[in-house]
Coordinates of C-alpha atoms and ligand atoms in Angstrom, one line a residue:
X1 CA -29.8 -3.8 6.9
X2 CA -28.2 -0.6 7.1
X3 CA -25.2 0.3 4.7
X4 CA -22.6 1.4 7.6
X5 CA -19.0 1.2 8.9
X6 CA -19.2 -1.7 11.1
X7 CA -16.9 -0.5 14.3
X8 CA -15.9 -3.1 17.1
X9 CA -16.0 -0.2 19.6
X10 CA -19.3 1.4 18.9
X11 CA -21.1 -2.1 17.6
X12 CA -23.3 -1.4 20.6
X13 CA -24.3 1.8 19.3
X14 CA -25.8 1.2 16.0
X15 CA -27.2 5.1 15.8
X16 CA -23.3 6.0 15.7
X17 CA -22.1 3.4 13.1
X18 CA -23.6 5.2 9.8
X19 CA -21.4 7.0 7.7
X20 CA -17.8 7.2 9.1
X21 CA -17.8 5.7 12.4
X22 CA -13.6 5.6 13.2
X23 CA -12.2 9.1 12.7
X24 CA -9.5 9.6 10.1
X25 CA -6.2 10.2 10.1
X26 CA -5.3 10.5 6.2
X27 CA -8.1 9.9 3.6
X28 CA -6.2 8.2 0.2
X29 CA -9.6 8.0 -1.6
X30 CA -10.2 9.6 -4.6
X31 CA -13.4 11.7 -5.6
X32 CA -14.7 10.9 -9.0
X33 CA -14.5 14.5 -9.9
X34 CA -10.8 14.3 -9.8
X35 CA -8.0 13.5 -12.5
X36 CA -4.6 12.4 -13.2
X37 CA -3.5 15.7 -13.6
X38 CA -4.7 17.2 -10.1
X39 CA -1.7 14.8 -8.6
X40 CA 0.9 16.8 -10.5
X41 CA 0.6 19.6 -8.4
X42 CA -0.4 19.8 -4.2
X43 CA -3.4 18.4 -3.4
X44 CA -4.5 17.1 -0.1
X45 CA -4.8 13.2 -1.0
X46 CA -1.1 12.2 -2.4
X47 CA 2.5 13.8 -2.9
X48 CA 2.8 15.8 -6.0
X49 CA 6.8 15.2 -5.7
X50 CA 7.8 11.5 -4.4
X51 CA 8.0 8.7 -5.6
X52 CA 8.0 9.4 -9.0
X53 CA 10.7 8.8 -11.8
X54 CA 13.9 11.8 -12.7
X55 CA 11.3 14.4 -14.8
X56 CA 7.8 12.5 -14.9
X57 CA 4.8 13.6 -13.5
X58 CA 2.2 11.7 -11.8
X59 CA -0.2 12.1 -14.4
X60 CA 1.7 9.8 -16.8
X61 CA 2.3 7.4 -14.1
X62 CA -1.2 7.2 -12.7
X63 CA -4.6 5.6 -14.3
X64 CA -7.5 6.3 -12.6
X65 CA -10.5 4.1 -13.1
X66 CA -13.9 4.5 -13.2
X67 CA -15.8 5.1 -9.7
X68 CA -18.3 1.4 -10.6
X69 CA -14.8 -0.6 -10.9
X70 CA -13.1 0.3 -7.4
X71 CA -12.9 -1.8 -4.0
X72 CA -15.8 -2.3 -1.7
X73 CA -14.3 0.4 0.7
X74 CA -14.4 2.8 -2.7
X75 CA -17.7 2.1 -4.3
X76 CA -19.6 2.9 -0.7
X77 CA -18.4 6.9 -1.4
X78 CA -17.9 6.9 -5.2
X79 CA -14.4 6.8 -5.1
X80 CA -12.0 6.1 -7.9
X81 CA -9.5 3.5 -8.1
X82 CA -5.7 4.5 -9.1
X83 CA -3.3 2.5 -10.9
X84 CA 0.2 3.0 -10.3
X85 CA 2.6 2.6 -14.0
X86 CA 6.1 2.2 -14.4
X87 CA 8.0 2.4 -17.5
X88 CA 11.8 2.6 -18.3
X89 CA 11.8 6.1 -17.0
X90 CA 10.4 5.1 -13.6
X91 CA 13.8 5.9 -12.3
X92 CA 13.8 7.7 -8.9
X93 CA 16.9 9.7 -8.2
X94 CA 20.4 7.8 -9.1
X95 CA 18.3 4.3 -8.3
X96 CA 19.0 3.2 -11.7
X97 CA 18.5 -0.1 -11.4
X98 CA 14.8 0.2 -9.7
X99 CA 11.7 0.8 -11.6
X100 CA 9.5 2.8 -9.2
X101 CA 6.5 4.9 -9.2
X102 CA 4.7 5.4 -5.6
X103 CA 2.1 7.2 -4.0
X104 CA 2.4 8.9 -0.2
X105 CA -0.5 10.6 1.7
X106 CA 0.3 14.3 1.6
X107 CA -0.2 14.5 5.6
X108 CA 2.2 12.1 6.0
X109 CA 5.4 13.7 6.3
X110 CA 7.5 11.4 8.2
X111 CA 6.7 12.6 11.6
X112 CA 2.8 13.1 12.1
X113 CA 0.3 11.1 14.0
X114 CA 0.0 8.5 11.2
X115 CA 3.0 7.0 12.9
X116 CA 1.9 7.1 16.3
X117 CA -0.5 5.9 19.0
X118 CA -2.5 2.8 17.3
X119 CA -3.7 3.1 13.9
X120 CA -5.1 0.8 11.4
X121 CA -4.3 1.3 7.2
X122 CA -6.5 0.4 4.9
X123 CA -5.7 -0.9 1.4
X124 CA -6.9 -2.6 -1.2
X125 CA -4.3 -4.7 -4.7
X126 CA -5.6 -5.2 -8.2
X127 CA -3.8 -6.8 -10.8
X128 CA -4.1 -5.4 -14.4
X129 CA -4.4 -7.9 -16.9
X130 CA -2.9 -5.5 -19.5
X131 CA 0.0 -4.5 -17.6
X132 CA 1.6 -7.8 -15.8
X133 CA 4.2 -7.3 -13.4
X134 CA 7.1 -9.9 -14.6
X135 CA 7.4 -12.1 -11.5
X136 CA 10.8 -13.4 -12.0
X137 CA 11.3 -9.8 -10.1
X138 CA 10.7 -8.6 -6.9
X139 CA 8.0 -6.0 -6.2
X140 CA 7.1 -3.9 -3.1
X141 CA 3.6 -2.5 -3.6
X142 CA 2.7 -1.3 0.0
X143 CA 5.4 -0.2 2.5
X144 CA 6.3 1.6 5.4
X145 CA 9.4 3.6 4.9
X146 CA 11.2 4.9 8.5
X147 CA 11.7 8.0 9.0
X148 CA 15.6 7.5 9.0
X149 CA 15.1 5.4 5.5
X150 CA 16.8 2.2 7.7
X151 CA 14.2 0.1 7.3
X152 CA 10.7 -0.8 5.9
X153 CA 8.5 -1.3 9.3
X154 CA 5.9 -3.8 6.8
X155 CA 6.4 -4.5 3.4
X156 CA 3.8 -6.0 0.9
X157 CA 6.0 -7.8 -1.6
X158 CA 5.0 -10.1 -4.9
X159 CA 7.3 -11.4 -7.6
X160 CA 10.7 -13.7 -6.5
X161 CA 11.9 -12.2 -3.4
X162 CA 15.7 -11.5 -3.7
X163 CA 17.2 -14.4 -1.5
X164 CA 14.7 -16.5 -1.1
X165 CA 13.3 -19.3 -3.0
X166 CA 9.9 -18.2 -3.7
X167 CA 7.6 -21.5 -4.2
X168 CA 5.2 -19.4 -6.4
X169 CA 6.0 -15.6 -7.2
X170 CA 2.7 -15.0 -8.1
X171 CA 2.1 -14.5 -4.2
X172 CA 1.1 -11.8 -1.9
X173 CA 3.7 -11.8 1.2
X174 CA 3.3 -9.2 3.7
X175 CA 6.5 -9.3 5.7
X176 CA 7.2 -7.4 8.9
X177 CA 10.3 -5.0 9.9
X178 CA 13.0 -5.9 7.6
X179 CA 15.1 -6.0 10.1
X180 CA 13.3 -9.5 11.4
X181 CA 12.5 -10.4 7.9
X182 CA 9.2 -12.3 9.8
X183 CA 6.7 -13.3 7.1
X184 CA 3.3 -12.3 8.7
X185 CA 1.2 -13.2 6.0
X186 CA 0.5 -14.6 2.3
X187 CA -1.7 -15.4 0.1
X188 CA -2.0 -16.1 -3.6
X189 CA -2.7 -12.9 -5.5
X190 CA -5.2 -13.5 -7.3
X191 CA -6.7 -11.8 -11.3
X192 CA -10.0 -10.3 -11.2
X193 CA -10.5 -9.3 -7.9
X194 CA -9.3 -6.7 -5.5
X195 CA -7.4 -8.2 -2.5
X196 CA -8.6 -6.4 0.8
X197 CA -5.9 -5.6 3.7
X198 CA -6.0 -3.3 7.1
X199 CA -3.0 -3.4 9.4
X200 CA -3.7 -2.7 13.0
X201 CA 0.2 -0.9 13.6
X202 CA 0.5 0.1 17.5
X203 CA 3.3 1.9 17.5
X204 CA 3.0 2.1 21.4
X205 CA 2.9 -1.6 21.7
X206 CA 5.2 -2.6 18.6
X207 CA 2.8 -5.0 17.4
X208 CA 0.9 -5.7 14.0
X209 CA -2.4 -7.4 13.5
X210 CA -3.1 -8.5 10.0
X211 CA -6.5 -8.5 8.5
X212 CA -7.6 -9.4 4.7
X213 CA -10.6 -10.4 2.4
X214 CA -11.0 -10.7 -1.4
X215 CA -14.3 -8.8 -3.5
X216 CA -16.8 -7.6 -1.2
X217 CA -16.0 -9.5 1.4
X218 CA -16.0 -8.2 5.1
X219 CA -12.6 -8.4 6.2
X220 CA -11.4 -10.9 8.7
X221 CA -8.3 -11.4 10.9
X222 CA -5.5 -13.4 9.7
X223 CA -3.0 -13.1 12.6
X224 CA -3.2 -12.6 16.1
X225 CA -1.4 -9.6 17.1
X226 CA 2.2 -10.0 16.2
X227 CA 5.2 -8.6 17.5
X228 CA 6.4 -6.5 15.1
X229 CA 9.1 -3.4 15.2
X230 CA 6.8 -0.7 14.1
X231 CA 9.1 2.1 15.8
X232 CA 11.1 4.8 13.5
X233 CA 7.8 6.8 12.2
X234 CA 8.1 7.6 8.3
X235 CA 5.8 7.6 5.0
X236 CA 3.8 4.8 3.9
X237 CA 4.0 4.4 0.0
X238 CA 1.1 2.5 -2.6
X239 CA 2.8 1.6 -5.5
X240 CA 5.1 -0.4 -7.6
X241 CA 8.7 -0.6 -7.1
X242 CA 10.4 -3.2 -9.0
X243 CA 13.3 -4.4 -8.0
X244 CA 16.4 -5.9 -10.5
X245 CA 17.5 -9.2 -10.9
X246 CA 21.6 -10.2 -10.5
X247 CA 21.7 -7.4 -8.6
X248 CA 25.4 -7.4 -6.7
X249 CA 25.9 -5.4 -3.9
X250 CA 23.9 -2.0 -4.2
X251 CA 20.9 -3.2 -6.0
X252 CA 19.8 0.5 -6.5
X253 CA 22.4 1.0 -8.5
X254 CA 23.3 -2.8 -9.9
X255 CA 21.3 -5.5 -11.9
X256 CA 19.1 -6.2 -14.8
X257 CA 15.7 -4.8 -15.7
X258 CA 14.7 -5.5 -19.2
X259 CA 13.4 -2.9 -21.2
X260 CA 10.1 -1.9 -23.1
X261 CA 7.9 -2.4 -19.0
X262 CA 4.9 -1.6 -19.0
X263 CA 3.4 -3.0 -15.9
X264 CA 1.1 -1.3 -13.0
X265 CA -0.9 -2.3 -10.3
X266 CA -4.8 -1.0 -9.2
X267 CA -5.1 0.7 -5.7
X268 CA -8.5 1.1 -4.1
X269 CA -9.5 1.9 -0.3
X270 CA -6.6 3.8 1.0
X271 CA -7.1 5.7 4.2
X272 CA -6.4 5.2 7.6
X273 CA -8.1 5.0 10.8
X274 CA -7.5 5.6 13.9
X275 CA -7.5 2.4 16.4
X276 CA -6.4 3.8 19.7
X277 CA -10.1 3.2 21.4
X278 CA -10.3 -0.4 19.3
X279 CA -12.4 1.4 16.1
X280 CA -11.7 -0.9 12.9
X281 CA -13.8 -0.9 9.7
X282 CA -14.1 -4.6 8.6
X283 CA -16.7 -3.6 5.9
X284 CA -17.6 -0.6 4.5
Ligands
NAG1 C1 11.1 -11.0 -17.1 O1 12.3 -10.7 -16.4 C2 13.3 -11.6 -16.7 C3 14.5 -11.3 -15.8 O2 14.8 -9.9 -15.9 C4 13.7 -11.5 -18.2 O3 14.7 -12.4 -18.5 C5 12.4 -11.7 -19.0 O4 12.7 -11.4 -20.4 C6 11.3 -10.8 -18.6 N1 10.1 -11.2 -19.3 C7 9.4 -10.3 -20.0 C8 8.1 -10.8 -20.6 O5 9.7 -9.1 -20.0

């Protein structure tokens, strides 16, 4: 059997399937020749300026790992996983009670196509065994941010979500526009083993459709297509931002984070696709 981007709309038209068969709108993959230090300054895969902490630089916050350990959508062109760090410096701007360290395509500048029409992101969440998140927090890991910074359009979150009573923390919950607060999906996250998502955003329509595997397992739809208030453009980030606890009012600025973190999170299989004609890649 050929090796090849399975697409919905060209399935017909095996001939066309090899290689990439939905065109691209941002490309978050990283080529083994690459290293830490090429983030630090422009490059065309990820901001060399946000989100980072006041004075760091991406090449203490980032870990790439070797090309054989990445997702299924990596290892089919070489690619690298990154992990995303945070530390007690990880603070961004006057946020000082957020730990955060994030990673934005470089294309994506808050206005471009990557908010617009119908497209589908690709991602892929590893834990690290060494570096635990501490889940009596809250963590965003994948979010879009609108343009206007009023509200996340989806949000992957793990941890204890602030104001909720999370059954079990240790939980992947993909939640739709904040604004709704509509839980579109979970699943428990679990170690070893790199949990696949695409998100089919139509931001014609204002709908999501969810889709997930774990390992090398073709992805699959877990929702139908969901209303969901996609509207408001902005940057989609990859990363950790750790939220406080006891937090009071402006939880940017108030609550507790315990010192001495050292926690990060594995990203594999960023890109994005676009959907407008139905293309999707459920495998790689
Ligand atoms: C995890 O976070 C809680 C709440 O901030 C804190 O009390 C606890 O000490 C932390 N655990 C570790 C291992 O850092």
């Amino acid at each position: 059997m050929v090796s090849s981007r399975f697409c919905l709309f060209f399935s017909l038209i095996p001939s066309l399937v090899a290689a990439q068969a939905c065109q691209l709108q941002f490309d978050g993959r990283i080529d083994a020749d690459l290293a830490a230090a090429d983030f630090d300054v422009p490059n065309d895969i990820f901001s060399e300026t946000f989100v980072i902490g006041q004075g760091l630089v991406f090449s203490k916050a980032l870990r790439l790992l070797p090309a054989a350990a990445g997702s299924s959508f990596d290892v089919d062109i070489g690619a690298e996983p990154v992990e995303v760090l945070i530390s007690d410096d990880s603070i961004f701007q006057d946020q000082v009670a957020f730990r955060r360290a994030e990673l934005l395509p470089a294309s994506n500048d808050g206005a471009d196509a990557s908010t617009q029409g119908v497209k589908t992101l690709h991602f892929s969440v590893l834990k690290d065994a060494v570096r635990p998140l501490n889940l009596s927090h809250e963590y965003q890991l994948v979010f879009l941010e609108s343009q206007d910074f009023s509200t996340n359009q989806f949000v992957l979150k793990t941890g204890s979500i602030l104001g909720q009573n999370t059954a079990d923390p240790d939980t992947l919950q993909l939640f739709g526009n904040l604004n709704d607060g509509q839980l579109l999906f979970s699943t428990a996250f679990t170690a070893g083993v790199f949990h696949n998502f695409a998100l089919t955003l139509d931001f014609d329509q204002l709908t999501t459709q969810v889709f997930f595997s774990r390992g090398g397992d073709a992805l699959a739809s877990v929702t139908d297509v969901l209303q969901n208030d996609v509207s408001g453009q902005g940057q989609f980030h990859f990363g950790v931002l750790k939220k406080p606890v006891g937090g009071v009012g402006d939880i940017t600025q108030n609550g507790d984070q315990p010192d001495a973190i050292n926690e990060g999170i594995i990203f594999g299989g960023i890109f994005q696709e676009d959907s407008a004609d139905g293309c999707i890649s459920l495998e790689p």
